[in-house]
PDB file of C-alpha atoms in Angstrom:
ATOM      1  CA  UNK P 134       0.000   0.000   0.000  1.00 61.00           C
ATOM      2  CA  UNK P 135       1.222   3.518  -0.618  1.00 79.00           C
ATOM      3  CA  UNK P 136      -0.413   5.323   2.294  1.00 91.00           C
ATOM      4  CA  UNK P 137       1.813   5.197   5.398  1.00 93.00           C
ATOM      5  CA  UNK P 138      -1.132   5.673   7.756  1.00 95.00           C
ATOM      6  CA  UNK P 139      -3.070   2.786   6.246  1.00 93.00           C
ATOM      7  CA  UNK P 140       0.077   0.643   6.201  1.00 91.00           C
ATOM      8  CA  UNK P 141       0.447   1.387   9.907  1.00 93.00           C
ATOM      9  CA  UNK P 142      -3.191   0.469  10.542  1.00 91.00           C
ATOM     10  CA  UNK P 143      -2.763  -2.895   8.838  1.00 86.00           C
ATOM     11  CA  UNK P 144       0.405  -3.619  10.808  1.00 88.00           C
ATOM     12  CA  UNK P 145      -1.384  -2.858  14.079  1.00 90.00           C
ATOM     13  CA  UNK P 146      -4.430  -4.949  13.147  1.00 86.00           C
ATOM     14  CA  UNK P 147      -2.089  -7.801  12.190  1.00 83.00           C
ATOM     15  CA  UNK P 148      -0.392  -7.523  15.571  1.00 86.00           C
ATOM     16  CA  UNK P 149      -3.386  -7.051  17.912  1.00 85.00           C
ATOM     17  CA  UNK P 150      -6.432  -8.019  15.885  1.00 81.00           C
ATOM     18  CA  UNK P 151      -9.397  -5.847  14.946  1.00 81.00           C
ATOM     19  CA  UNK P 152     -11.105  -5.945  18.304  1.00 82.00           C
ATOM     20  CA  UNK P 153      -8.064  -4.929  20.361  1.00 86.00           C
ATOM     21  CA  UNK P 154      -6.721  -2.319  17.929  1.00 89.00           C
ATOM     22  CA  UNK P 155      -7.408   1.255  19.019  1.00 93.00           C
ATOM     23  CA  UNK P 156      -7.093   4.551  17.225  1.00 95.00           C
ATOM     24  CA  UNK P 157      -4.295   5.384  19.696  1.00 96.00           C
ATOM     25  CA  UNK P 158      -2.411   2.248  18.563  1.00 96.00           C
ATOM     26  CA  UNK P 159      -2.771   3.224  14.909  1.00 95.00           C
ATOM     27  CA  UNK P 160      -1.790   6.845  15.586  1.00 97.00           C
ATOM     28  CA  UNK P 161       1.312   5.774  17.507  1.00 97.00           C
ATOM     29  CA  UNK P 162       2.353   3.335  14.742  1.00 96.00           C
ATOM     30  CA  UNK P 163       1.705   5.928  12.026  1.00 96.00           C
ATOM     31  CA  UNK P 164       3.450   8.730  13.897  1.00 96.00           C
ATOM     32  CA  UNK P 165       0.416  10.998  13.821  1.00 97.00           C
ATOM     33  CA  UNK P 166      -1.962  12.278  16.459  1.00 96.00           C
ATOM     34  CA  UNK P 167      -5.217  10.519  17.268  1.00 96.00           C
ATOM     35  CA  UNK P 168      -7.015  13.710  16.273  1.00 97.00           C
ATOM     36  CA  UNK P 169      -5.420  13.512  12.826  1.00 96.00           C
ATOM     37  CA  UNK P 170      -6.828   9.997  12.441  1.00 95.00           C
ATOM     38  CA  UNK P 171     -10.268  11.056  13.624  1.00 97.00           C
ATOM     39  CA  UNK P 172     -10.228  14.088  11.309  1.00 97.00           C
ATOM     40  CA  UNK P 173      -9.208  11.993   8.319  1.00 97.00           C
ATOM     41  CA  UNK P 174     -11.170   8.767   8.886  1.00 96.00           C
ATOM     42  CA  UNK P 175     -13.812   9.416  11.545  1.00 96.00           C
ATOM     43  CA  UNK P 176     -13.258   6.199  13.472  1.00 95.00           C
ATOM     44  CA  UNK P 177     -11.604   2.776  13.356  1.00 92.00           C
ATOM     45  CA  UNK P 178     -14.195   1.559  10.870  1.00 92.00           C
ATOM     46  CA  UNK P 179     -13.314   4.490   8.617  1.00 94.00           C
ATOM     47  CA  UNK P 180      -9.623   3.586   8.795  1.00 93.00           C
ATOM     48  CA  UNK P 181     -10.391  -0.017   7.857  1.00 90.00           C
ATOM     49  CA  UNK P 182     -12.747   1.101   5.068  1.00 91.00           C
ATOM     50  CA  UNK P 183      -9.969   3.246   3.582  1.00 93.00           C
ATOM     51  CA  UNK P 184      -7.460   0.377   3.854  1.00 90.00           C
ATOM     52  CA  UNK P 185      -9.879  -2.056   2.215  1.00 89.00           C
ATOM     53  CA  UNK P 186     -10.613   0.462  -0.535  1.00 90.00           C
ATOM     54  CA  UNK P 187      -6.944   0.970  -1.337  1.00 91.00           C
ATOM     55  CA  UNK P 188      -6.171  -2.766  -1.192  1.00 90.00           C
ATOM     56  CA  UNK P 189      -9.179  -3.534  -3.396  1.00 91.00           C
ATOM     57  CA  UNK P 190      -8.148  -0.936  -5.975  1.00 94.00           C
ATOM     58  CA  UNK P 191      -4.573  -2.242  -6.004  1.00 94.00           C
ATOM     59  CA  UNK P 192      -5.735  -5.847  -6.447  1.00 94.00           C
ATOM     60  CA  UNK P 193      -8.083  -4.851  -9.269  1.00 96.00           C
ATOM     61  CA  UNK P 194      -5.343  -2.900 -11.049  1.00 97.00           C
ATOM     62  CA  UNK P 195      -3.018  -5.905 -10.820  1.00 97.00           C
ATOM     63  CA  UNK P 196      -5.799  -8.214 -12.023  1.00 97.00           C
ATOM     64  CA  UNK P 197      -6.528  -6.003 -15.043  1.00 97.00           C
ATOM     65  CA  UNK P 198      -2.872  -6.047 -16.036  1.00 98.00           C
ATOM     66  CA  UNK P 199      -2.544  -9.796 -15.489  1.00 98.00           C
ATOM     67  CA  UNK P 200      -5.728 -10.569 -17.428  1.00 97.00           C
ATOM     68  CA  UNK P 201      -4.500  -8.431 -20.340  1.00 97.00           C
ATOM     69  CA  UNK P 202      -1.247 -10.408 -20.489  1.00 97.00           C
ATOM     70  CA  UNK P 203      -2.673 -13.901 -19.875  1.00 97.00           C
ATOM     71  CA  UNK P 204      -2.851 -16.050 -23.014  1.00 97.00           C
ATOM     72  CA  UNK P 205      -5.999 -17.970 -22.073  1.00 96.00           C
ATOM     73  CA  UNK P 206      -8.769 -18.434 -19.531  1.00 97.00           C
ATOM     74  CA  UNK P 207      -6.780 -20.904 -17.436  1.00 97.00           C
ATOM     75  CA  UNK P 208      -3.923 -18.426 -17.066  1.00 98.00           C
ATOM     76  CA  UNK P 209      -6.406 -15.704 -16.088  1.00 98.00           C
ATOM     77  CA  UNK P 210      -7.918 -17.921 -13.389  1.00 98.00           C
ATOM     78  CA  UNK P 211      -4.422 -18.715 -12.112  1.00 98.00           C
ATOM     79  CA  UNK P 212      -3.651 -14.976 -12.002  1.00 98.00           C
ATOM     80  CA  UNK P 213      -6.854 -14.362 -10.038  1.00 98.00           C
ATOM     81  CA  UNK P 214      -5.870 -16.967  -7.476  1.00 98.00           C
ATOM     82  CA  UNK P 215      -2.308 -15.610  -7.263  1.00 98.00           C
ATOM     83  CA  UNK P 216      -3.395 -11.974  -6.838  1.00 97.00           C
ATOM     84  CA  UNK P 217      -6.805 -12.053  -5.144  1.00 95.00           C
ATOM     85  CA  UNK P 218      -7.056 -15.326  -3.225  1.00 95.00           C
ATOM     86  CA  UNK P 219      -3.720 -16.498  -1.862  1.00 95.00           C
ATOM     87  CA  UNK P 220      -2.513 -13.148  -0.448  1.00 92.00           C
ATOM     88  CA  UNK P 221      -5.747 -12.707   1.513  1.00 86.00           C
ATOM     89  CA  UNK P 222      -5.643 -16.314   2.708  1.00 90.00           C
ATOM     90  CA  UNK P 223      -2.059 -15.811   3.910  1.00 89.00           C
ATOM     91  CA  UNK P 224      -2.999 -12.562   5.665  1.00 83.00           C
ATOM     92  CA  UNK P 225      -5.987 -14.190   7.377  1.00 81.00           C
ATOM     93  CA  UNK P 226      -3.739 -16.948   8.724  1.00 82.00           C
ATOM     94  CA  UNK P 227      -1.568 -14.383  10.519  1.00 80.00           C
ATOM     95  CA  UNK P 228      -4.354 -12.404  12.181  1.00 77.00           C
ATOM     96  CA  UNK P 229      -5.128 -13.114  15.823  1.00 71.00           C
ATOM     97  CA  UNK P 230      -8.871 -12.608  15.279  1.00 69.00           C
ATOM     98  CA  UNK P 231      -9.441 -13.465  11.635  1.00 64.00           C
ATOM     99  CA  UNK P 232     -13.062 -14.438  12.303  1.00 58.00           C
ATOM    100  CA  UNK P 233     -13.746 -11.026  13.828  1.00 57.00           C
ATOM    101  CA  UNK P 234     -12.125  -9.348  10.858  1.00 59.00           C
ATOM    102  CA  UNK P 235     -14.356 -11.275   8.481  1.00 54.00           C
ATOM    103  CA  UNK P 236     -17.642 -10.435  10.202  1.00 49.00           C
ATOM    104  CA  UNK P 237     -16.646  -7.675  12.599  1.00 52.00           C
ATOM    105  CA  UNK P 238     -16.433  -4.724  10.225  1.00 73.00           C
ATOM    106  CA  UNK P 239     -18.703  -1.775  10.745  1.00 87.00           C
ATOM    107  CA  UNK P 240     -20.900  -0.278   8.020  1.00 91.00           C
ATOM    108  CA  UNK P 241     -18.150   1.723   6.291  1.00 91.00           C
ATOM    109  CA  UNK P 242     -15.708  -1.169   5.985  1.00 88.00           C
ATOM    110  CA  UNK P 243     -18.511  -3.549   4.976  1.00 87.00           C
ATOM    111  CA  UNK P 244     -19.432  -1.146   2.168  1.00 91.00           C
ATOM    112  CA  UNK P 245     -15.777  -0.862   1.090  1.00 90.00           C
ATOM    113  CA  UNK P 246     -15.478  -4.646   1.104  1.00 87.00           C
ATOM    114  CA  UNK P 247     -18.634  -4.972  -1.011  1.00 89.00           C
ATOM    115  CA  UNK P 248     -17.337  -2.375  -3.475  1.00 93.00           C
ATOM    116  CA  UNK P 249     -14.070  -4.307  -3.853  1.00 92.00           C
ATOM    117  CA  UNK P 250     -16.023  -7.538  -4.421  1.00 92.00           C
ATOM    118  CA  UNK P 251     -18.184  -5.801  -7.049  1.00 95.00           C
ATOM    119  CA  UNK P 252     -15.089  -4.516  -8.869  1.00 96.00           C
ATOM    120  CA  UNK P 253     -13.538  -7.994  -8.895  1.00 96.00           C
ATOM    121  CA  UNK P 254     -16.814  -9.479 -10.155  1.00 97.00           C
ATOM    122  CA  UNK P 255     -16.898  -6.948 -13.001  1.00 97.00           C
ATOM    123  CA  UNK P 256     -13.338  -7.884 -13.991  1.00 97.00           C
ATOM    124  CA  UNK P 257     -14.212 -11.577 -13.819  1.00 97.00           C
ATOM    125  CA  UNK P 258     -17.338 -11.065 -15.927  1.00 97.00           C
ATOM    126  CA  UNK P 259     -15.265  -9.287 -18.561  1.00 97.00           C
ATOM    127  CA  UNK P 260     -12.739 -12.134 -18.419  1.00 95.00           C
ATOM    128  CA  UNK P 261     -15.530 -14.670 -19.009  1.00 96.00           C
ATOM    129  CA  UNK P 262     -17.316 -12.695 -21.720  1.00 94.00           C
ATOM    130  CA  UNK P 263     -16.762 -14.518 -24.988  1.00 89.00           C
ATOM    131  CA  UNK P 264     -15.303 -17.578 -23.227  1.00 94.00           C
ATOM    132  CA  UNK P 265     -18.653 -19.092 -22.239  1.00 94.00           C
ATOM    133  CA  UNK P 266     -20.938 -20.707 -24.796  1.00 94.00           C
ATOM    134  CA  UNK P 267     -24.518 -19.405 -25.097  1.00 91.00           C
ATOM    135  CA  UNK P 268     -25.965 -22.347 -23.146  1.00 91.00           C
ATOM    136  CA  UNK P 269     -24.089 -21.243 -20.004  1.00 93.00           C
ATOM    137  CA  UNK P 270     -25.400 -18.771 -17.463  1.00 95.00           C
ATOM    138  CA  UNK P 271     -24.467 -15.140 -18.211  1.00 96.00           C
ATOM    139  CA  UNK P 272     -20.844 -14.165 -17.485  1.00 97.00           C
ATOM    140  CA  UNK P 273     -22.010 -11.832 -14.690  1.00 97.00           C
ATOM    141  CA  UNK P 274     -23.680 -14.741 -12.874  1.00 97.00           C
ATOM    142  CA  UNK P 275     -20.684 -17.058 -13.289  1.00 97.00           C
ATOM    143  CA  UNK P 276     -18.370 -14.232 -12.145  1.00 97.00           C
ATOM    144  CA  UNK P 277     -20.495 -13.602  -9.050  1.00 97.00           C
ATOM    145  CA  UNK P 278     -20.478 -17.312  -8.207  1.00 97.00           C
ATOM    146  CA  UNK P 279     -16.720 -17.560  -8.787  1.00 97.00           C
ATOM    147  CA  UNK P 280     -15.887 -14.484  -6.707  1.00 95.00           C
ATOM    148  CA  UNK P 281     -18.205 -15.454  -3.845  1.00 94.00           C
ATOM    149  CA  UNK P 282     -16.948 -19.043  -3.811  1.00 96.00           C
ATOM    150  CA  UNK P 283     -13.295 -17.998  -3.710  1.00 95.00           C
ATOM    151  CA  UNK P 284     -13.991 -15.286  -1.147  1.00 90.00           C
ATOM    152  CA  UNK P 285     -15.771 -17.621   1.235  1.00 88.00           C
ATOM    153  CA  UNK P 286     -13.199 -20.363   0.745  1.00 90.00           C
ATOM    154  CA  UNK P 287     -10.190 -18.159   1.488  1.00 87.00           C
ATOM    155  CA  UNK P 288     -11.854 -16.794   4.639  1.00 81.00           C
ATOM    156  CA  UNK P 289     -13.161 -20.139   5.910  1.00 81.00           C
ATOM    157  CA  UNK P 290     -10.123 -21.155   7.919  1.00 78.00           C
ATOM    158  CA  UNK P 291      -9.501 -24.322   5.910  1.00 86.00           C
ATOM    159  CA  UNK P 292      -5.991 -25.662   5.621  1.00 92.00           C
ATOM    160  CA  UNK P 293      -3.881 -24.569   2.657  1.00 94.00           C
ATOM    161  CA  UNK P 294      -4.006 -27.986   0.913  1.00 96.00           C
ATOM    162  CA  UNK P 295      -7.801 -28.050   1.213  1.00 96.00           C
ATOM    163  CA  UNK P 296      -8.093 -24.573  -0.282  1.00 96.00           C
ATOM    164  CA  UNK P 297      -5.735 -25.587  -3.098  1.00 97.00           C
ATOM    165  CA  UNK P 298      -7.951 -28.596  -3.892  1.00 97.00           C
ATOM    166  CA  UNK P 299     -11.095 -26.453  -3.822  1.00 97.00           C
ATOM    167  CA  UNK P 300      -9.533 -23.888  -6.149  1.00 97.00           C
ATOM    168  CA  UNK P 301      -8.336 -26.611  -8.526  1.00 98.00           C
ATOM    169  CA  UNK P 302     -11.847 -28.048  -8.763  1.00 97.00           C
ATOM    170  CA  UNK P 303     -13.360 -24.590  -9.290  1.00 97.00           C
ATOM    171  CA  UNK P 304     -10.809 -23.853 -12.029  1.00 98.00           C
ATOM    172  CA  UNK P 305     -11.557 -27.176 -13.755  1.00 97.00           C
ATOM    173  CA  UNK P 306     -15.309 -26.529 -13.563  1.00 96.00           C
ATOM    174  CA  UNK P 307     -15.032 -23.067 -15.112  1.00 97.00           C
ATOM    175  CA  UNK P 308     -12.749 -24.346 -17.863  1.00 97.00           C
ATOM    176  CA  UNK P 309     -15.124 -27.268 -18.559  1.00 96.00           C
ATOM    177  CA  UNK P 310     -18.020 -24.841 -18.740  1.00 94.00           C
ATOM    178  CA  UNK P 311     -16.084 -22.696 -21.210  1.00 93.00           C
ATOM    179  CA  UNK P 312     -15.432 -25.562 -23.628  1.00 82.00           C
ATOM    180  CA  UNK P 313     -17.766 -25.509 -26.649  1.00 66.00           C
TER     181      UNK P 313
END
């Protein structure tokens, strides 16, 4: 991330967890006053919403570039896993209260999370457009299913080998669906 304050917030959340992180902790880590944080973000939920927004935008930019360079649908799916699934899975494994992070966001961070999911779904739908035969569901529906399935799987707390198997099956299913 390119914002030092948001980088600091993520470091603190990684160290203490969402529930135990305070604005004072973030301010101290960022080297700014608590008032500066409150003026800029409103509250802890606002800080997390901003961090999620920046991370989501960065992931989507990387996905767009990777999809443009990928030679086929399989390579695009692999890029999605590499950029949007595995890094989040790895981050969730390091957090002391990953379950709280998943469901414990306030309204602002929930909205930012939904916006990031919507952006990824739009990229996935564009990736699938033209790859699916007419008998398949619309690309938007397949993209929504794909994004929601990968999102839930990476946040579910399963072991890495189990997630890898799930992702391999999902990849095979999408590729089978795309065959004429």
